[in-house]
Amino acid sequence: MWNYSFAVPSLLVILLYAVYYFYLPRLPIKMNRTFLRLLIIQCAVTTLDIVSSIADDHYQAFSIVLLYILNGAYFIVFIFRALHFYFFTLNVFRIDYTDGKKRSLFVKIPIIFSFLVVLSSPFTHAIFYIDESGYHAGKYYFFLNFVQWFLILGSFFVLQQLRNVPKRRRDVKGVFFYNTILLTGTIFRIMYPHHLIMDTFCLIAITIIYLTFENPDFYLESRSYAFNSRALREYLDEINGKKKYKIMAFIIHNYSEVREIYGGRQMDTGISIIGNYLYQTFRKYKVFYFRSGRFVIVGDENMDVEMVHNTLVKRFMSPWKSNDTELYLEAGYTVIESGNWSSCDAVLNMLISMLEIVEKSEDGSINYVDAKVMEEATKGTEIKKALEYAVDNNKVEVFMQPVIDGATGKLVGAEALARIRDENGKLIPPGLFIPIAEKNGKINQLGEQVFAKTCKFIQENDIKKMGMKWVNVNLSPIQFMRSDLDVRLHAILDKYEVDPGVIHLEVTEEAMGEEGLMEKQIGNIREKGFFFVLDDFGKGYSNISRLKKYPFINIKLDMSIVWDYCKNPDVILPNLVNTFEKMGFSVTAEGVEDEKMAADMVKIGCDYLQGYYYSMPIPIDEFVAKYGG
Ligand code: C2E
Ligand code: CA
Ligand code: CA
């Protein structure tokens, strides 16, 4: 009476999936656990479908009780399967079915009810019954279809709500696809009840899930048994805040240089050798490779980090070898514990910055992330947020610090300095946010905002009347990398109808790194009419002969050498200033904090003075009120 030509091959294929899935390491996240259960349930449903159908065909040979048990068990796992397809949809979108009473009732009531109906069937004959002529569908058999449709509808409902979240578009497509297949299966099941065809449709649905979400390779580093960075992200995202954990991470010293020396291919082999070693050695823990020579081992709160550390230090003393590879490597170590991390990204950022620190540490001991480091890290993310907000909303403020003519003691210019504020409106010093902006590229926008606001200041105020001949604006070395910098600056200048001659661009020697490029850039910008000033002279490495090549009109002495001289006068600084004057540069002394310092600086020949003695940097309106006459 039953036709097994679909069910038997389906069973074989699902067994194959299960074997492969068990063979590779699996990340213990909810979605994977649901999938694993789905595989097992699917094996059970298909097996019971075949076995109970055979028994029903030969009902005379079996006791009635056994027939009830086999058929009843089949219907129970059948409902379970539908339920797990629905759970899988929730897992894909990280929806917790236990959060929110409504959603959990939505599932519980129909499921419990259908179990009751199935289990009571021997007495009520609701879903099925068995009599002298064998197995029969009961009067309310169709109810099982309703439960299935109800759950599929639940999945479609989730999709409906998420369809406009762009990040989810691919996931939405996958989920839509397998649910449509399930729906089609239920229809075929009604049309061809004797072909046991639903199992095949479920197999197709599982195949779709496998291909889109569950291939174990998606989570593995190529050619090794270590999980990859995507896996680390998803795993931490799931356990952070819910479970206690410890992370032991290490980084290969000078990874990029070592990679250059050994070559990319050898290094990749090395990485998979290390990954496999960690996987074999620390079976109790999860091993991840987080790109760029960084490995991460995650364990529970009882993880013995000292033991792991000692094992690794010992192992790194000998080379990593395979057929054609022999790598001598060193590593730096860090440990992070679960705590009040706001998100998995916070943990990962901490991990990355700690590894950056230990990459250079020589002693190979563990660097623990303590409360102080943690506080600094959160501060770092706050600054990043404030920076992003200020830059994206045109909220970077410009403060002006006066520059004074040494001969007259009067205002002659000003330096524009960037400021941003934190959530409470408190100022954040540029020493904290400029390096971050230079790292993440925001410095280009930030610099142009400061430049534009300075132009606006010049346009709106009669600076000549204030005694000012120019305004200085800082240029970061990063801004210099843009070959269209001259065009961009000039466009802003045009907008505010400002004469380029009153803008002095401050650059540091750091910016003059690549000589050819820099000469060209500076030449282009000079052509547009801007002047250049050398900032922070004496702060680091200085090369006087190189200065001849660049069209600076002024050199600013960094406050470190100004302070040095004022404390212990010598002949070096006066001679230097003298040389600069002979080379045609005017000289500005920075960091002038009192009258004596001002007098000293004028005496050795500085033309201009800048420092707290005259004024700290102040907001533009304050500046105008103070010097506007
Ligand atoms: P800088 O260009 O050397 O700017 C001078 C810094 O010295 C300013 O710090 C100023 O407030 C401080 N200063 C001035 N006089 C005195 C003094 O008498 N005593 C002491 N102790 N300090 C004094 P600020 O505003 O915190 O800026 C720090 C650095 O941030 C600047 O150093 C500059 O490198 C960078 N920066 C500021 N604004 C911008 C900007 O718009 N673009 C770029 N690329 N960098 C900027
Ligand atoms: Ca400056
Ligand atoms: Ca300076």
XYZ file of C-alpha atoms and ligand atoms in Angstrom:
677
model
C 0.000 0.000 0.000
C 2.904 2.459 0.733
C 5.504 3.541 -1.742
C 9.051 3.866 -0.328
C 10.854 5.019 -3.438
C 11.253 8.558 -2.040
C 11.695 7.786 1.627
C 14.559 5.271 1.449
C 16.986 7.409 -0.614
C 16.077 10.395 1.563
C 17.100 8.446 4.620
C 20.451 7.525 3.084
C 21.218 11.105 2.121
C 20.312 12.491 5.544
C 22.548 9.896 7.198
C 25.392 11.060 4.983
C 24.820 14.683 6.059
C 24.790 13.660 9.688
C 28.081 11.783 9.396
C 29.839 14.696 7.685
C 28.407 17.143 10.159
C 29.691 15.110 13.091
C 33.086 14.636 11.538
C 34.091 18.340 11.527
C 34.323 20.632 14.571
C 31.061 22.422 15.169
C 30.686 25.772 16.845
C 28.422 25.421 19.888
C 25.982 28.211 19.035
C 22.203 27.903 19.135
C 21.710 27.807 15.400
C 24.099 24.867 15.035
C 22.543 23.008 17.926
C 19.097 23.394 16.388
C 20.435 22.147 13.080
C 22.006 19.140 14.719
C 18.708 18.316 16.367
C 16.945 18.817 13.061
C 19.281 16.273 11.444
C 18.610 13.718 14.180
C 14.875 14.348 14.115
C 14.817 14.047 10.345
C 16.600 10.658 10.594
C 14.037 9.565 13.195
C 11.014 10.788 11.238
C 12.113 9.122 8.023
C 13.005 5.870 9.777
C 9.736 5.787 11.722
C 7.805 6.718 8.598
C 9.259 3.715 6.788
C 9.043 1.317 9.747
C 5.500 2.241 10.752
C 4.344 2.049 7.152
C 5.848 -1.420 6.783
C 4.182 -2.435 10.046
C 0.869 -0.989 8.883
C 1.180 -2.930 5.629
C 1.700 -6.144 7.580
C -0.533 -5.284 10.510
C -1.556 -8.886 11.107
C 1.997 -9.722 12.128
C 2.149 -7.034 14.873
C 0.333 -6.441 18.105
C -2.071 -3.500 18.178
C -0.062 -1.859 20.971
C 3.119 -1.925 18.913
C 1.254 -0.465 15.931
C -0.056 2.347 18.126
C 3.400 3.013 19.510
C 5.073 3.100 16.090
C 2.463 5.339 14.487
C 2.138 7.549 17.580
C 5.928 7.979 17.765
C 5.987 8.899 14.094
C 3.417 11.668 14.556
C 5.220 13.029 17.595
C 8.580 13.360 15.813
C 6.707 14.684 12.804
C 5.461 17.627 14.895
C 8.904 18.052 16.437
C 10.414 18.378 13.016
C 8.035 21.151 11.991
C 8.796 22.872 15.279
C 12.548 22.729 14.701
C 12.283 24.184 11.227
C 10.526 27.104 12.880
C 13.200 27.319 15.597
C 15.841 27.387 12.937
C 14.231 30.432 11.344
C 14.322 32.169 14.727
C 17.975 31.182 15.238
C 19.062 32.545 11.885
C 17.803 35.954 12.971
C 19.049 35.576 16.551
C 15.520 35.695 17.936
C 15.180 34.022 21.286
C 11.921 32.145 21.360
C 11.802 32.171 25.137
C 11.965 35.967 25.351
C 8.528 37.495 25.249
C 5.642 35.428 26.580
C 3.583 35.912 23.455
C 6.036 34.229 21.144
C 6.548 31.280 23.426
C 2.796 30.805 23.940
C 2.352 31.080 20.202
C 4.395 27.914 19.933
C 3.598 26.078 23.133
C -0.204 25.969 22.935
C -0.578 24.361 19.493
C 2.347 21.992 20.111
C 1.117 20.725 23.458
C -2.385 20.443 22.081
C -1.259 18.402 19.109
C 0.765 16.081 21.357
C -2.340 15.487 23.432
C -4.416 14.801 20.368
C -1.829 12.307 19.062
C -1.368 10.567 22.403
C -5.088 10.286 22.981
C -5.712 8.827 19.541
C -5.810 5.182 20.735
C -8.951 6.186 22.672
C -10.394 9.068 20.676
C -9.344 7.932 17.174
C -8.744 11.617 16.469
C -5.577 11.459 14.358
C -5.458 7.760 13.548
C -6.703 4.417 14.754
C -6.116 0.736 14.206
C -8.800 -1.871 13.921
C -9.216 -5.363 12.440
C -8.550 -4.016 8.947
C -5.363 -2.190 9.979
C -4.284 1.469 10.091
C -6.715 4.305 9.300
C -6.450 8.054 9.323
C -8.699 9.588 11.969
C -11.384 12.217 11.611
C -9.059 15.041 12.721
C -6.023 13.868 10.836
C -5.928 17.202 8.940
C -5.146 18.933 12.244
C -1.491 17.946 11.857
C -1.381 19.827 8.556
C -2.712 22.884 10.331
C 0.001 22.716 12.956
C 2.604 22.488 10.243
C 1.147 25.395 8.288
C 0.862 27.374 11.447
C 4.598 27.019 12.132
C 5.594 27.740 8.529
C 3.392 30.815 8.706
C 5.282 31.778 11.861
C 8.529 31.694 9.848
C 7.024 33.805 7.085
C 5.826 36.266 9.680
C 9.409 36.716 10.953
C 10.571 37.221 7.358
C 7.891 39.806 6.753
C 9.201 41.825 9.678
C 12.845 41.602 8.654
C 12.530 41.991 4.909
C 13.800 45.580 4.901
C 16.893 45.025 7.000
C 19.572 45.122 4.293
C 22.151 43.208 6.317
C 19.689 40.343 6.437
C 18.761 40.185 2.765
C 20.719 37.042 1.979
C 19.537 35.254 5.099
C 15.959 36.254 4.331
C 16.259 34.688 0.880
C 17.582 31.405 2.278
C 14.887 31.191 4.937
C 12.182 32.071 2.445
C 13.434 29.366 0.113
C 13.372 26.476 2.582
C 10.035 27.463 4.049
C 8.524 27.609 0.584
C 9.839 24.104 -0.056
C 8.264 22.929 3.212
C 4.950 24.484 2.253
C 5.067 22.796 -1.151
C 5.839 19.517 0.625
C 2.725 19.744 2.772
C 0.605 20.195 -0.341
C 2.198 17.227 -2.087
C 1.692 15.230 1.079
C -2.051 15.815 0.828
C -2.125 15.064 -2.897
C -0.041 11.863 -2.680
C -0.518 10.505 0.831
C 0.916 7.078 0.035
C 4.253 8.235 -1.324
C 5.782 9.328 2.033
C 6.910 12.360 0.077
C 7.123 14.901 2.895
C 10.452 13.419 4.025
C 11.967 14.240 0.659
C 10.784 17.834 0.790
C 12.189 18.142 4.289
C 15.460 16.732 2.986
C 15.498 19.417 0.287
C 14.779 22.070 2.918
C 17.622 20.757 5.065
C 19.908 20.764 2.034
C 19.085 24.440 1.476
C 19.819 25.163 5.111
C 23.047 23.234 4.840
C 24.191 25.117 1.775
C 23.226 28.570 2.992
C 23.834 28.455 6.728
C 25.278 25.266 8.063
C 28.198 24.065 6.027
C 30.795 23.493 8.800
C 33.433 24.932 6.468
C 31.831 28.368 6.796
C 33.216 28.489 10.320
C 36.613 26.914 9.797
C 39.941 28.470 8.916
C 40.982 27.053 5.577
C 42.845 23.757 5.757
C 42.740 23.564 9.531
C 40.495 22.519 12.385
C 40.582 25.935 14.017
C 37.474 28.084 13.749
C 37.719 31.338 11.783
C 37.103 34.963 12.754
C 33.457 34.858 11.726
C 32.999 31.956 14.125
C 34.725 33.897 16.914
C 32.410 36.849 16.403
C 29.256 34.749 16.434
C 30.392 32.635 19.358
C 31.322 35.608 21.537
C 28.171 37.394 20.515
C 26.160 34.480 21.834
C 27.986 33.804 25.094
C 28.888 37.386 26.077
C 26.767 38.449 29.038
C 25.222 34.990 29.370
C 28.104 32.722 30.320
C 31.369 33.222 32.136
C 34.384 32.651 29.992
C 38.122 33.158 29.739
C 40.042 34.015 26.629
C 43.697 33.292 26.120
C 44.982 34.910 22.950
C 48.368 35.124 21.361
C 49.928 36.809 18.378
C 52.938 35.838 16.346
C 55.651 38.455 16.842
C 56.032 40.862 13.925
C 53.575 38.855 11.896
C 53.689 40.936 8.724
C 57.487 41.000 8.584
C 57.746 37.302 9.357
C 55.199 36.686 6.632
C 57.325 38.605 4.183
C 60.436 36.670 5.135
C 58.884 33.202 4.919
C 56.486 33.998 2.082
C 52.699 33.929 2.127
C 52.267 30.305 1.197
C 54.645 28.916 3.811
C 53.123 31.183 6.410
C 49.609 29.944 5.586
C 50.818 26.377 5.986
C 52.360 27.393 9.305
C 49.091 28.917 10.464
C 47.168 25.732 9.727
C 49.845 23.635 11.484
C 49.478 25.821 14.563
C 45.681 25.739 14.300
C 45.664 21.949 14.151
C 48.150 21.688 17.024
C 45.950 23.878 19.215
C 42.874 21.891 18.227
C 44.561 18.604 19.146
C 46.194 19.895 22.329
C 43.334 21.861 23.864
C 40.349 19.669 23.123
C 38.443 21.109 26.045
C 38.563 24.630 24.627
C 37.511 26.331 21.422
C 40.331 27.375 19.135
C 39.985 30.277 16.696
C 42.283 31.909 14.181
C 41.566 35.628 14.095
C 43.607 36.626 11.016
C 47.030 38.313 10.922
C 48.843 35.841 13.157
C 46.349 36.064 16.022
C 45.013 32.932 17.726
C 42.250 32.932 20.311
C 41.442 30.130 22.746
C 38.143 30.372 24.567
C 37.278 28.302 27.608
C 34.923 28.446 30.554
C 35.701 30.321 33.761
C 37.779 27.404 35.043
C 40.156 27.386 32.113
C 43.719 26.928 33.324
C 45.369 29.792 31.473
C 48.738 29.245 33.149
C 48.835 25.697 31.877
C 47.833 26.778 28.372
C 50.437 29.532 28.460
C 53.228 27.227 29.650
C 52.361 24.624 27.049
C 52.439 27.223 24.299
C 55.678 28.857 25.426
C 57.353 25.459 25.440
C 55.925 24.546 22.046
C 57.051 27.815 20.475
C 60.642 27.023 21.458
C 60.806 24.452 18.671
C 59.998 25.140 15.018
C 56.661 24.477 13.314
C 57.350 21.907 10.680
C 55.632 20.220 7.767
C 57.016 18.554 4.610
C 58.433 21.660 3.044
C 58.154 24.161 5.872
C 60.118 24.990 8.972
C 59.068 28.129 10.782
C 60.762 29.651 13.802
C 58.266 31.883 15.538
C 57.731 33.780 18.762
C 54.489 34.887 20.341
C 53.029 37.432 22.778
C 50.174 36.449 25.085
C 47.162 38.079 26.678
C 44.212 36.957 28.788
C 40.739 38.486 28.965
C 37.930 37.382 31.248
C 34.213 37.873 30.887
C 33.098 40.998 32.696
C 30.950 44.012 32.006
C 31.664 44.078 28.322
C 28.968 46.047 26.540
C 29.123 43.871 23.447
C 31.125 41.261 21.655
C 32.709 44.072 19.635
C 34.011 45.624 22.848
C 35.679 42.325 23.734
C 37.148 41.963 20.260
C 38.436 45.536 20.204
C 40.076 44.982 23.569
C 41.578 41.777 22.282
C 42.948 43.483 19.198
C 44.526 46.340 21.131
C 46.012 44.000 23.736
C 47.503 41.854 21.005
C 48.938 44.968 19.386
C 50.728 45.686 22.654
C 52.046 42.163 23.230
C 53.118 41.771 19.623
C 56.165 43.806 20.574
C 56.711 42.545 24.112
C 59.870 40.526 24.366
C 59.468 38.434 27.486
C 56.621 36.131 26.397
C 54.765 36.462 29.694
C 50.997 36.977 29.848
C 49.559 40.480 29.738
C 46.336 40.448 31.735
C 43.519 42.836 30.947
C 42.888 44.488 34.276
C 40.343 47.068 35.407
C 42.539 49.988 34.378
C 43.128 48.701 30.884
C 39.432 47.961 30.590
C 38.491 51.480 31.605
C 40.876 52.909 29.049
C 39.389 50.686 26.381
C 35.861 51.864 27.094
C 37.135 55.432 27.033
C 38.643 54.701 23.639
C 35.301 53.550 22.256
C 33.583 56.602 23.744
C 36.048 58.906 22.036
C 35.547 57.037 18.803
C 31.795 57.503 19.104
C 32.113 61.204 19.914
C 34.491 61.650 16.987
C 32.191 59.914 14.560
C 29.217 61.927 15.762
C 31.063 65.269 15.549
C 32.524 64.608 12.116
C 29.328 63.208 10.585
C 27.144 66.027 11.934
C 29.471 68.929 11.223
C 29.949 69.402 14.955
C 33.738 69.673 15.051
C 34.463 72.960 16.829
C 37.300 75.327 16.118
C 39.177 77.067 18.930
C 41.630 79.843 18.223
C 44.875 80.484 20.015
C 46.467 83.916 19.420
C 49.948 84.310 17.998
C 51.704 87.451 19.246
C 54.245 89.642 17.501
C 57.395 89.548 19.674
C 58.393 93.107 18.725
C 55.092 94.854 19.467
C 53.421 92.427 21.882
C 50.292 92.655 19.754
C 48.084 90.079 18.080
C 49.438 89.105 14.673
C 47.827 85.754 13.894
C 46.089 82.715 15.359
C 46.178 78.946 15.211
C 42.932 77.069 14.600
C 42.684 73.950 16.799
C 40.046 71.250 16.589
C 37.777 70.327 19.504
C 35.019 67.761 19.957
C 32.765 67.068 22.928
C 31.704 63.909 24.740
C 28.080 62.995 25.517
C 28.012 65.350 28.484
C 29.343 68.268 26.498
C 32.818 68.034 28.007
C 35.716 68.873 25.708
C 37.937 66.041 24.541
C 41.544 67.129 23.864
C 42.854 66.596 20.317
C 45.740 64.544 21.677
C 43.119 61.846 22.251
C 40.977 62.048 19.138
C 43.410 63.143 16.386
C 45.392 59.846 16.469
C 42.124 57.900 16.292
C 40.882 60.057 13.415
C 44.164 59.496 11.607
C 43.806 55.770 12.064
C 40.223 55.439 10.873
C 40.371 57.993 8.093
C 38.006 60.526 9.668
C 40.889 63.015 9.733
C 40.181 64.034 6.127
C 36.639 65.159 6.898
C 37.688 66.590 10.247
C 40.514 68.612 8.711
C 38.241 70.001 6.029
C 35.639 70.987 8.631
C 38.254 72.886 10.620
C 39.481 74.453 7.410
C 35.963 75.483 6.337
C 35.090 76.914 9.730
C 38.333 78.874 9.761
C 37.483 80.284 6.330
C 34.038 81.221 7.619
C 35.668 83.016 10.553
C 37.865 84.999 8.159
C 34.922 85.822 5.901
C 32.727 87.050 8.733
C 35.326 89.091 10.582
C 37.562 91.925 9.603
C 40.732 90.203 10.729
C 42.963 92.989 9.445
C 41.240 95.350 11.804
C 42.024 92.886 14.608
C 45.670 93.206 13.625
C 45.842 89.694 12.202
C 47.868 88.900 9.110
C 47.045 85.201 8.910
C 45.387 82.178 10.511
C 47.194 78.869 10.849
C 45.428 75.576 10.119
C 46.947 72.159 10.858
C 47.265 69.529 8.126
C 47.692 65.908 9.085
C 50.187 63.732 7.166
C 47.211 61.520 6.304
C 45.524 64.412 4.487
C 48.644 64.756 2.401
C 48.124 61.329 0.916
C 45.152 62.579 -1.075
C 46.437 63.763 -4.392
C 43.431 66.080 -4.848
C 44.089 67.920 -1.565
C 44.915 71.186 -3.373
C 41.671 71.113 -5.338
C 39.587 70.296 -2.277
C 41.097 73.050 -0.154
C 40.715 75.578 -2.913
C 37.055 74.677 -3.427
C 36.337 75.443 0.230
C 38.293 78.662 0.001
C 36.246 79.736 -3.041
C 33.018 79.069 -1.239
C 33.903 81.553 1.475
C 35.705 83.924 -0.877
C 38.828 83.961 1.226
C 42.268 85.009 -0.015
C 44.547 81.921 0.210
C 47.421 84.155 1.309
C 45.958 84.575 4.796
C 45.886 80.839 5.410
C 49.061 79.249 6.696
C 49.076 75.472 6.605
C 50.998 73.815 9.432
C 52.710 70.549 8.573
C 55.127 68.450 10.581
C 58.291 66.798 9.373
C 56.472 63.521 9.684
C 54.366 64.612 6.715
C 57.481 64.992 4.599
C 58.183 61.276 4.680
C 58.129 60.465 1.001
C 60.078 63.262 -0.531
C 59.018 63.069 -4.160
C 55.327 62.942 -3.425
C 55.527 65.627 -0.791
C 57.357 68.099 -2.986
C 54.740 67.665 -5.649
C 51.846 68.063 -3.194
C 53.325 71.103 -1.526
C 54.119 72.582 -4.933
C 50.509 72.147 -6.093
C 49.087 73.713 -2.970
C 51.613 76.570 -3.067
C 50.461 77.297 -6.614
C 46.965 77.836 -5.310
C 48.366 80.614 -3.115
C 48.593 78.977 0.328
C 51.644 79.339 2.567
C 53.331 76.573 4.536
C 54.596 76.556 8.099
C 56.735 73.847 9.657
C 55.181 72.725 12.930
C 56.743 71.036 15.967
C 60.360 71.618 15.027
C 62.606 69.811 17.508
C 59.968 67.401 18.686
C 61.476 64.441 16.956
C 63.997 63.856 14.281
C 64.933 67.065 12.477
C 66.847 67.512 9.309
C 67.869 71.073 8.629
C 69.361 70.529 5.208
C 66.099 69.066 4.001
C 64.253 72.228 5.000
C 65.913 74.095 2.139
C 63.807 72.185 -0.347
C 60.466 73.270 1.021
C 58.825 76.682 0.650
C 58.148 77.314 4.339
C 57.693 80.887 5.463
C 57.796 80.135 9.167
C 59.159 77.546 11.551
C 57.436 76.782 14.846
C 59.709 75.623 17.627
C 58.074 72.835 19.568
C 57.457 73.664 23.194
C 59.734 70.875 24.359
C 62.855 72.640 23.045
C 61.504 76.034 24.122
C 61.065 74.776 27.681
C 64.448 73.034 27.629
C 66.181 76.222 26.670
C 64.350 78.367 29.218
C 65.343 75.955 31.978
C 68.950 75.432 30.865
C 70.009 78.074 28.371
C 72.739 77.019 25.935
C 74.074 78.152 22.582
C 72.258 75.628 20.455
C 68.807 77.189 20.214
C 70.032 80.786 19.633
C 72.295 79.531 16.846
C 69.499 77.502 15.350
C 67.128 80.464 15.318
C 69.886 82.569 13.815
C 70.409 80.001 11.071
C 66.694 79.888 10.310
C 66.572 83.656 10.014
C 69.514 83.543 7.612
C 67.720 80.880 5.570
C 64.783 83.271 5.259
C 62.352 81.610 7.691
C 60.615 83.569 10.400
C 60.423 81.723 13.733
C 57.566 81.163 16.201
C 58.082 79.898 19.762
C 55.316 77.665 21.103
C 54.441 76.950 24.718
C 55.306 80.387 26.097
C 53.835 80.291 29.572
C 55.203 83.350 31.356
C 56.749 86.757 30.865
C 60.320 85.566 31.307
C 59.917 82.882 28.669
C 58.518 85.474 26.286
C 61.492 87.767 26.911
C 63.979 84.894 26.453
C 62.442 83.902 23.177
C 62.435 87.438 21.802
C 66.052 87.804 22.900
C 67.256 84.786 20.939
C 65.510 86.138 17.846
C 62.032 84.584 17.685
C 59.611 86.730 15.732
C 56.367 85.365 17.067
C 55.137 83.902 20.346
C 52.312 81.541 21.160
C 51.340 80.119 24.546
C 49.213 80.169 27.669
C 50.940 83.376 28.787
C 48.844 85.170 26.168
C 45.868 82.877 25.957
C 44.785 79.290 25.815
C 42.915 78.244 22.682
C 39.392 79.700 23.016
C 36.113 79.392 21.085
C 35.839 81.654 18.051
C 33.166 83.954 19.512
C 35.253 84.462 22.637
C 38.243 85.170 20.467
C 36.302 87.767 18.474
C 34.978 89.369 21.654
C 38.484 89.557 23.088
C 40.385 90.836 20.067
C 37.602 92.236 17.864
C 38.205 95.707 19.155
P 50.058 71.637 17.948
O 49.773 71.877 16.523
O 51.501 71.660 18.371
O 49.218 72.693 18.750
C 49.651 73.364 19.870
C 49.188 72.681 21.100
O 49.886 73.205 22.215
C 47.709 72.936 21.385
O 47.217 71.787 22.021
C 47.761 74.067 22.381
O 46.637 74.116 23.224
C 48.987 73.704 23.185
N 49.561 74.871 23.821
C 49.615 76.139 23.355
N 50.251 76.939 24.214
C 50.620 76.175 25.273
C 51.315 76.451 26.507
O 51.736 77.577 26.797
N 51.537 75.435 27.344
C 51.106 74.180 27.059
N 51.328 73.213 27.954
N 50.421 73.877 25.913
C 50.199 74.888 25.036
P 45.916 71.096 21.524
O 44.926 72.094 21.080
O 45.555 70.141 22.572
O 46.372 70.330 20.236
C 47.233 69.277 20.324
C 47.645 68.821 18.953
O 46.542 68.264 18.250
C 48.144 69.947 18.074
O 49.440 70.231 18.401
C 47.975 69.333 16.711
O 49.061 68.468 16.442
C 46.734 68.475 16.868
N 45.606 69.190 16.298
C 44.778 70.066 16.896
N 43.834 70.492 16.022
C 44.085 69.883 14.850
C 43.482 69.924 13.546
O 42.520 70.641 13.269
N 44.013 69.121 12.579
C 45.108 68.334 12.819
N 45.588 67.598 11.832
N 45.701 68.286 14.036
C 45.214 69.057 15.029
Ca 50.025 73.197 15.083
Ca 53.142 72.678 17.392
